[in-house]
Tab-separated table of C-alpha atoms in Angstrom:
chain	number	residue	atom	x	y	z
A	8	UNK	CA	96.208	91.327	115.627
A	9	UNK	CA	95.067	90.857	112.071
A	10	UNK	CA	95.149	93.999	109.925
A	11	UNK	CA	92.976	94.780	106.903
A	12	UNK	CA	93.567	97.268	104.113
A	13	UNK	CA	91.313	98.075	101.146
A	14	UNK	CA	92.770	99.088	97.788
A	15	UNK	CA	91.702	99.128	94.146
A	16	UNK	CA	93.973	97.088	91.877
A	17	UNK	CA	95.062	98.012	88.329
A	18	UNK	CA	91.714	96.830	86.957
A	19	UNK	CA	89.646	98.925	89.363
A	20	UNK	CA	88.603	95.930	91.453
A	21	UNK	CA	88.466	96.520	95.189
A	22	UNK	CA	90.876	94.169	96.943
A	23	UNK	CA	90.985	93.618	100.683
A	24	UNK	CA	94.426	92.761	101.999
A	25	UNK	CA	94.562	90.729	105.185
A	26	UNK	CA	97.766	90.622	107.174
A	27	UNK	CA	98.632	89.014	110.470
A	28	UNK	CA	102.142	89.920	111.692
A	29	UNK	CA	104.221	86.746	112.023
A	30	UNK	CA	105.793	85.983	115.419
A	31	UNK	CA	104.947	89.490	116.637
A	32	UNK	CA	105.476	88.881	120.350
A	33	UNK	CA	108.673	86.910	119.759
A	34	UNK	CA	110.146	89.610	117.499
A	35	UNK	CA	109.366	92.383	119.995
A	36	UNK	CA	110.864	90.356	122.843
A	37	UNK	CA	114.016	89.625	120.812
A	38	UNK	CA	114.430	93.299	119.824
A	39	UNK	CA	114.200	94.320	123.486
A	40	UNK	CA	112.909	97.753	122.441
A	41	UNK	CA	113.933	100.636	124.677
A	42	UNK	CA	112.086	103.911	125.202
A	43	UNK	CA	113.681	106.530	122.961
A	44	UNK	CA	115.495	103.904	120.883
A	45	UNK	CA	116.067	103.953	117.144
A	46	UNK	CA	114.923	100.948	115.112
A	47	UNK	CA	114.629	99.953	111.448
A	48	UNK	CA	111.824	97.776	110.079
A	49	UNK	CA	113.141	96.514	106.723
A	50	UNK	CA	109.906	94.678	105.900
A	51	UNK	CA	107.376	97.390	106.700
A	52	UNK	CA	104.491	95.677	104.897
A	53	UNK	CA	101.173	96.759	106.424
A	54	UNK	CA	102.915	97.954	109.574
A	55	UNK	CA	102.043	95.247	112.090
A	56	UNK	CA	105.496	95.025	113.640
A	57	UNK	CA	106.031	98.772	113.214
A	58	UNK	CA	102.918	99.559	115.229
A	59	UNK	CA	104.111	97.431	118.147
A	60	UNK	CA	107.674	98.807	117.960
A	61	UNK	CA	106.340	102.380	118.042
A	62	UNK	CA	104.274	101.550	121.110
A	63	UNK	CA	107.360	100.152	122.850
A	64	UNK	CA	109.778	102.992	121.996
A	65	UNK	CA	107.364	105.822	122.762
A	66	UNK	CA	107.239	109.328	121.280
A	67	UNK	CA	110.941	109.981	121.873
A	68	UNK	CA	111.934	106.930	119.809
A	69	UNK	CA	112.447	106.714	116.074
A	70	UNK	CA	111.377	103.994	113.648
A	71	UNK	CA	112.585	103.897	110.061
A	72	UNK	CA	110.338	101.796	107.817
A	73	UNK	CA	111.649	100.266	104.580
A	74	UNK	CA	109.937	98.014	102.048
A	75	UNK	CA	110.649	97.080	98.419
A	76	UNK	CA	106.898	96.983	97.737
A	77	UNK	CA	105.791	100.477	96.710
A	78	UNK	CA	102.176	99.608	97.496
A	79	UNK	CA	103.118	98.695	101.055
A	80	UNK	CA	104.925	102.003	101.514
A	81	UNK	CA	101.952	103.903	100.078
A	82	UNK	CA	99.546	102.105	102.419
A	83	UNK	CA	101.808	102.628	105.435
A	84	UNK	CA	102.050	106.375	104.755
A	85	UNK	CA	98.258	106.603	105.021
A	86	UNK	CA	98.275	105.263	108.574
A	87	UNK	CA	98.343	108.183	110.995
A	88	UNK	CA	99.666	106.037	113.842
A	89	UNK	CA	102.789	105.369	111.760
A	90	UNK	CA	103.303	109.038	110.985
A	91	UNK	CA	102.719	110.307	114.505
A	92	UNK	CA	104.366	107.478	116.430
């Protein structure tokens, strides 16, 4: 589904980010995620794909999230579902 994130920009203006994970179902099907598997999301962004991967691999799995956008990493760290799996 579509994800929203609120953040103040450099000028103190509140910005609402809207993100809809692209081809989510197709990506998950292609990955063929296995319970307890280890996966890397190299475009973590707002965590749309990561959330679905974590659901598929369960608590025994591991997901490593990478992004070149420091803001995306900061926002992802605030999401408890990403930290707890």
